[in-house]
Short mmCIF file of C-alpha atoms in Angstrom, two decimals:
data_model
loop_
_atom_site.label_atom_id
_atom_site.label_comp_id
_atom_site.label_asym_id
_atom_site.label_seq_id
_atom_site.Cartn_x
_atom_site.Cartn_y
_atom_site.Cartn_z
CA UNK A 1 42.35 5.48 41.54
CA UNK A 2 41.08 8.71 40.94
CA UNK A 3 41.36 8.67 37.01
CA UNK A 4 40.39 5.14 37.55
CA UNK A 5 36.85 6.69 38.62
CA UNK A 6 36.58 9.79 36.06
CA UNK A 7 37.51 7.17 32.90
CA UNK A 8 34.28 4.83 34.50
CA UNK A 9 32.44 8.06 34.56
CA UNK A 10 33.16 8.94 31.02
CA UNK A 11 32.27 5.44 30.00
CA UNK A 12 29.35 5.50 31.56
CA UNK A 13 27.92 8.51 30.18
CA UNK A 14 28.80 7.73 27.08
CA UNK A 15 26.80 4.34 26.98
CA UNK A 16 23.99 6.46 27.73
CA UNK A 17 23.98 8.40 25.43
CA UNK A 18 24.55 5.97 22.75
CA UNK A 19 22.43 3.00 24.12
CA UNK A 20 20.42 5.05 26.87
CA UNK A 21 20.42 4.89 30.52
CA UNK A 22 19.02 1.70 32.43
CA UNK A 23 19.25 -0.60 29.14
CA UNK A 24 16.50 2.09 27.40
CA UNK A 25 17.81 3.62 23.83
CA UNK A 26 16.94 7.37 23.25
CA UNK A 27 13.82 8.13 21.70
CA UNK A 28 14.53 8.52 18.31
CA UNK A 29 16.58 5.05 18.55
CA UNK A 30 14.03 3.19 19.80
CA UNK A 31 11.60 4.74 17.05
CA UNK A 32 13.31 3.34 14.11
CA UNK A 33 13.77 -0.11 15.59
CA UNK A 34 9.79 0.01 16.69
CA UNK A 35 9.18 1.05 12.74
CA UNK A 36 11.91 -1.98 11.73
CA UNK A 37 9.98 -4.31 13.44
CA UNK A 38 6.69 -3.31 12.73
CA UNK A 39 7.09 -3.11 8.87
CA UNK A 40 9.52 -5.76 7.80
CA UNK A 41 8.14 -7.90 4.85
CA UNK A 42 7.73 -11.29 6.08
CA UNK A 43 9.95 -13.87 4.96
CA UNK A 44 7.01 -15.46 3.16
CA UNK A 45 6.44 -13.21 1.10
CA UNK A 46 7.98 -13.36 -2.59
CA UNK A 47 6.51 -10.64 -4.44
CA UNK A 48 6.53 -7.26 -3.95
CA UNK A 49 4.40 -4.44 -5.83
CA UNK A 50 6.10 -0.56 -4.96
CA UNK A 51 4.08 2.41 -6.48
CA UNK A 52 6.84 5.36 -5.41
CA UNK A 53 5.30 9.29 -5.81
CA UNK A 54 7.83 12.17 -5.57
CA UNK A 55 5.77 13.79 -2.69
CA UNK A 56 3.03 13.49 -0.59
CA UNK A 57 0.81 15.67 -2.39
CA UNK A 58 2.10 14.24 -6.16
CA UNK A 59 -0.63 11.85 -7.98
CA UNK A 60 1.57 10.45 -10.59
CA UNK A 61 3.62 7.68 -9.03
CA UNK A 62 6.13 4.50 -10.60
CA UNK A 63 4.76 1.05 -10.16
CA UNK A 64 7.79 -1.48 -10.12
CA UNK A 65 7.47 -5.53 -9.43
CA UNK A 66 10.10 -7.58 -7.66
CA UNK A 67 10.40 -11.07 -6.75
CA UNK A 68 12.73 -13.41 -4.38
CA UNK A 69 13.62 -16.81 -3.07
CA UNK A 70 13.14 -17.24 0.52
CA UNK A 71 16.60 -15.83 2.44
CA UNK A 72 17.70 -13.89 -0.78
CA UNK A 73 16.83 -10.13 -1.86
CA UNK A 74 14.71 -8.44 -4.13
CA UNK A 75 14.97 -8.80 -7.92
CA UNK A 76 13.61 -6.71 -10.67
CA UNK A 77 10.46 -7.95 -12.62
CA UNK A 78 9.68 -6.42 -16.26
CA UNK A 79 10.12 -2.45 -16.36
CA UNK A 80 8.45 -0.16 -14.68
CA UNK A 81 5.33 1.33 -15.37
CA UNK A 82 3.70 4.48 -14.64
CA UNK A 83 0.27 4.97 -12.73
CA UNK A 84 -1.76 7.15 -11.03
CA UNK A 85 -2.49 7.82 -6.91
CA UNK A 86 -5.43 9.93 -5.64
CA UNK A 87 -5.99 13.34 -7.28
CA UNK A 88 -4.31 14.37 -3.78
CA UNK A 89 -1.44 11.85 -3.33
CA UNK A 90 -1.07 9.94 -0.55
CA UNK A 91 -1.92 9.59 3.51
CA UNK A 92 -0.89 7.07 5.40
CA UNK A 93 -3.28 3.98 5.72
CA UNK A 94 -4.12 0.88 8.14
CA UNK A 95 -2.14 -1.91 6.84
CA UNK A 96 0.67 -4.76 7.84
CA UNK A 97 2.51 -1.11 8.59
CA UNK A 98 0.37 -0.52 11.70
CA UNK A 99 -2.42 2.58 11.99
CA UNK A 100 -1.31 5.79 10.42
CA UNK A 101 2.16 6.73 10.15
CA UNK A 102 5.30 4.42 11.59
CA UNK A 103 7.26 5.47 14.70
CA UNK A 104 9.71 7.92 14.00
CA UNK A 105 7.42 8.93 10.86
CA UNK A 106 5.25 11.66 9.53
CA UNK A 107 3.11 13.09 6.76
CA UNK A 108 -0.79 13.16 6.16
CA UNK A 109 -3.35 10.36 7.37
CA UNK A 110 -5.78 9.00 5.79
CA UNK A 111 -9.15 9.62 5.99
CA UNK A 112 -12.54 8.71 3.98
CA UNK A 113 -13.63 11.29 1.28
CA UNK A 114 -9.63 13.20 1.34
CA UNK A 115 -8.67 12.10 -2.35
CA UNK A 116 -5.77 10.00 -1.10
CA UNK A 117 -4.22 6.80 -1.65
CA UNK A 118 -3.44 5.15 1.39
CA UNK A 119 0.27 4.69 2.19
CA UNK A 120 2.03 2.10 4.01
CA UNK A 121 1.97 -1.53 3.31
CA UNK A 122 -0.98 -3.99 2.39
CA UNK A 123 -1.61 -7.24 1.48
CA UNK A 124 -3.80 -7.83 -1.80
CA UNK A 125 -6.80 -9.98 -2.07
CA UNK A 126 -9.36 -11.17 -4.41
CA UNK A 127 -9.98 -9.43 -7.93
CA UNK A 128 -13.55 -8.56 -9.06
CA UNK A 129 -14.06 -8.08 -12.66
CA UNK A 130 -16.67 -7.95 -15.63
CA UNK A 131 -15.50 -11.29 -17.39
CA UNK A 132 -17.28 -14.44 -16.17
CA UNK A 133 -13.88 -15.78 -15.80
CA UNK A 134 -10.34 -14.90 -15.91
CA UNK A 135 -8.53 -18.50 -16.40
CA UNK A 136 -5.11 -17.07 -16.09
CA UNK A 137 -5.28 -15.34 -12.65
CA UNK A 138 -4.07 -17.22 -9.72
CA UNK A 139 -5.48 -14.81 -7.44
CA UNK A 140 -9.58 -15.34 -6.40
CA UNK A 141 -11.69 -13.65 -8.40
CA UNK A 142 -14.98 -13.00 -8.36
CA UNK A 143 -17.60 -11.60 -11.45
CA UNK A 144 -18.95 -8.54 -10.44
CA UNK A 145 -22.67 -8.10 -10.78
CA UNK A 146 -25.28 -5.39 -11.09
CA UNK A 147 -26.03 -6.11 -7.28
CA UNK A 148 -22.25 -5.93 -5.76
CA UNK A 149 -21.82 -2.35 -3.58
CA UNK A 150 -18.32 -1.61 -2.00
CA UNK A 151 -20.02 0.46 0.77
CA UNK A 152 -18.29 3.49 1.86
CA UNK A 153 -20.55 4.90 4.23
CA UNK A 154 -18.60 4.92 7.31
CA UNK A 155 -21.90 4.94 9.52
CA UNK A 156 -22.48 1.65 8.30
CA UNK A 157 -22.20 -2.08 9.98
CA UNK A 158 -20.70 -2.80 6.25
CA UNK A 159 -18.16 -0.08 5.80
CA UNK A 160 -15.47 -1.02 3.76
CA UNK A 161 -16.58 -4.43 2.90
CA UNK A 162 -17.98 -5.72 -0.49
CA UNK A 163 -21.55 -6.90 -0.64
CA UNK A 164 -24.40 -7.84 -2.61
CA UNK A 165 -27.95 -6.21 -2.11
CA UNK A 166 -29.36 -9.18 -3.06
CA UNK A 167 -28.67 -11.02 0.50
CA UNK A 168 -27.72 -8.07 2.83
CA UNK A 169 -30.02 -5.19 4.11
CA UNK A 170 -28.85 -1.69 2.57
CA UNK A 171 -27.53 0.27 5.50
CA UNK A 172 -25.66 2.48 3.81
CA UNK A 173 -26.56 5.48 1.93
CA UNK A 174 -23.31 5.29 -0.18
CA UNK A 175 -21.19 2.58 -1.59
CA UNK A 176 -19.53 1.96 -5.15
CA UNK A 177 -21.09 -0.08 -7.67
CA UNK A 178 -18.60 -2.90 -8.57
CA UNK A 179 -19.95 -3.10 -11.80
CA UNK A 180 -19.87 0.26 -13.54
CA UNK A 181 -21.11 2.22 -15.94
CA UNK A 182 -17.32 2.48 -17.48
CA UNK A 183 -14.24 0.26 -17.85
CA UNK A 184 -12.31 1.42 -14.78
CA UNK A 185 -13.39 -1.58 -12.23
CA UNK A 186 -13.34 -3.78 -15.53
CA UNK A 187 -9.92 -5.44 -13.67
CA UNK A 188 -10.11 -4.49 -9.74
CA UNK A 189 -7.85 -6.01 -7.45
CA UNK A 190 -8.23 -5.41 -3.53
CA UNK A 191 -6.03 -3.61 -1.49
CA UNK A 192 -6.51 -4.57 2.17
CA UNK A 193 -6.63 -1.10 3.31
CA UNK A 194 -8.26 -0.59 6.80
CA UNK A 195 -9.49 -4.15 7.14
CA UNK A 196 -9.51 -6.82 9.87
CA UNK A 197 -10.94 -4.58 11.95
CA UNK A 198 -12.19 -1.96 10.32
CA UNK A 199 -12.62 1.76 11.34
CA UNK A 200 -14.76 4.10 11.08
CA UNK A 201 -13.90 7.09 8.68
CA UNK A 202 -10.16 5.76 7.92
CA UNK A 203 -10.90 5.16 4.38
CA UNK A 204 -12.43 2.12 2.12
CA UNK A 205 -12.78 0.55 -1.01
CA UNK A 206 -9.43 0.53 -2.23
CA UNK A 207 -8.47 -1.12 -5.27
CA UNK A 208 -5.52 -1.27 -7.91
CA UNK A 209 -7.32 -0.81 -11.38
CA UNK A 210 -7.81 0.93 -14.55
CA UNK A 211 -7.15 4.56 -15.12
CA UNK A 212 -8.70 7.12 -17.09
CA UNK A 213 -5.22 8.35 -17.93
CA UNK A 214 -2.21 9.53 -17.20
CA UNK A 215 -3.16 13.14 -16.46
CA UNK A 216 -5.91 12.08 -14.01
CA UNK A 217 -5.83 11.58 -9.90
CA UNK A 218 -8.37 8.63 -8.84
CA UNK A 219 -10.39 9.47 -5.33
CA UNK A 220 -8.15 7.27 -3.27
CA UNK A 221 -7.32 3.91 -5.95
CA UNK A 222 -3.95 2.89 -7.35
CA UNK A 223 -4.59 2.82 -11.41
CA UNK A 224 -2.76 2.36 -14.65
CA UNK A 225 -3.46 1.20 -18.23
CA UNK A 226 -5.00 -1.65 -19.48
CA UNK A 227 -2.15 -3.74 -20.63
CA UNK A 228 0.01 -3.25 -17.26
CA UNK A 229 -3.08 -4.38 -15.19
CA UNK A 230 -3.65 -7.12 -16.56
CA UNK A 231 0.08 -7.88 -16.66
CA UNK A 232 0.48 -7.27 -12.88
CA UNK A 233 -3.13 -9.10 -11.88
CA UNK A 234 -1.49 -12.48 -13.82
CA UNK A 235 1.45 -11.83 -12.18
CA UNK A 236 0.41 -12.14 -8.47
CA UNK A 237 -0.07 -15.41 -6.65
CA UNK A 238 -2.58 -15.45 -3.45
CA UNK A 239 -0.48 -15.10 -0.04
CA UNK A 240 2.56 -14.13 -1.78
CA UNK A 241 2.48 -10.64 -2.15
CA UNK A 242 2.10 -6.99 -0.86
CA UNK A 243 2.20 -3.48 -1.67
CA UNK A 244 4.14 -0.95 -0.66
CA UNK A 245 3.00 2.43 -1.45
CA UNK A 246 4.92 4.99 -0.31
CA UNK A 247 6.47 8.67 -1.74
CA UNK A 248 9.98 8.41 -2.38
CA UNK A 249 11.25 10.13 0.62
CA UNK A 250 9.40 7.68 2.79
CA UNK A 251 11.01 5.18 0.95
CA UNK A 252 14.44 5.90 1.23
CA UNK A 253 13.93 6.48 5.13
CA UNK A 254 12.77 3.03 5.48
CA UNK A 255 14.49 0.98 2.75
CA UNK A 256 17.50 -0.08 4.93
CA UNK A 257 14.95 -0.96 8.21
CA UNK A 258 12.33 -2.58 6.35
CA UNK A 259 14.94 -4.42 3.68
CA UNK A 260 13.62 -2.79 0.38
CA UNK A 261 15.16 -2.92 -2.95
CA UNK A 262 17.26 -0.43 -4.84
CA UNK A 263 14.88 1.14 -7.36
CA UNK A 264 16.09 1.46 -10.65
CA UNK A 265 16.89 5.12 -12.17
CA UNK A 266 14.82 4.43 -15.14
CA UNK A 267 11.59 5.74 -15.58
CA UNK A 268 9.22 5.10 -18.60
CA UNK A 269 8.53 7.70 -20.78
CA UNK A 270 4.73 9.25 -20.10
CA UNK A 271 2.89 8.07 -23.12
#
């Protein structure tokens, strides 16, 4: 009886340590299944956009597209292409991810005016642009006039949202002209980045555009050239898709909790 008791002991420490005491797993257990379940794609969703840096602090990053069927994995779409984060590289952002980093995660968070991209994982929205019309976008879009502001003033009641000073009273003493003097916003798609609600000072106006080049950060965007944007913005259908944006390490932490693809080994050669 005796060994009876000390094998029930054993057993009994054991499945605390591996599940926990009183049903509870340990900490760092119940961290990564809090991060699976916060952060899995939805089923829904059939295409995915990736954008992978080699650090936090790295500004040149690998865009790669994937698609599925419902109930079946990830495939490859085209090649990959490269593109450009923030001049600083990336913080973590407000997004289907949660606020800031995951449990069980770390690294910078993102904060108005700090040069990052945001990280995590976002849904993308409408696409402002210079041409009347874009007839081969499935995605909204919307022409973006001389009187469209993405207002970035934290302070304000319209931080982080897009709006026309033609119908809305200027609260802000910053915001981004949607229509600029240059060709970067020429193609802008949204990036639902601290959105639905909103905070203060977490960071705003975040778009997937045109770049300036290769060699060049952004102040918080995702860009690339001309050709891939236009590429990707055809390529996206409304409710479908999201972006994961991410440096590599992060990735490879979450890829088996949040079901992510195997990236390819090839990368393009920097033009």
């Amino acid at each position: 009886m005796a060994r009876l008791l000390w094998w029930c002991s054993i057993a009994a420490a054991t499945a605390c340590l591996v599940g926990g005491c009183h049903g509870e797993p340990p900490p760092e257990v119940a961290a990564k299944r809090a991060a699976a379940e916060l952060a899995q794609i939805a089923d829904e969703k059939s295409q995915l956009v990736t954008v992978l840096s080699d650090d936090w602090n790295e500004f040149r990053a690998v865009l790669r597209r994937y698609e599925r069927a419902p109930g079946e994995k990830w495939v490859a779409v085209g090649k990959p292409i490269h593109a450009v984060l923030g001049r600083e590289g990336y913080g973590w952002g407000r997004g289907l991810h949660g606020s800031g980093a995951p449990p069980g995660r770390s690294g910078p968070t993102k904060y108005e005016g700090d040069g990052r991209s945001p990280a995590g994982v976002f849904e993308l929205g409408t696409v402002y642009g210079y041409a009347a019309e874009h007839a081969e976008l499935e995605l909204p879009y919307v022409q973006a006039t001389d009187s469209l502001r993405c207002v970035d003033d934290s302070r304000s009641r319209n931080y982080n949202r897009i709006v026309s000073t033609e119908n809305t009273e200027v609260d802000w003493s910053s915001a981004e002209h949607m229509r600029r003097d240059d060709e970067l916003y020429v193609l802008a798609i949204v990036v639902e980045h601290n959105s639905e609600p909103t905070r203060g000072g977490s960071g705003s106006c975040i778009f997937l555009h045109l770049w300036e080049g290769p060699d060049k950060g952004m102040s918080g965007c995702t860009a690339m050239g001309m050709d891939e944007l236009q590429a990707l913005a055809a390529w996206l259908r409304p409710g479908a898709s999201v972006l994961l944006a991410l440096p590599r390490g992060e990735y490879e932490a979450l890829k088996r909790p949040w079901g992510l693809p195997i990236p390819s080994a090839f990368v393009p050669r920097m033009k």
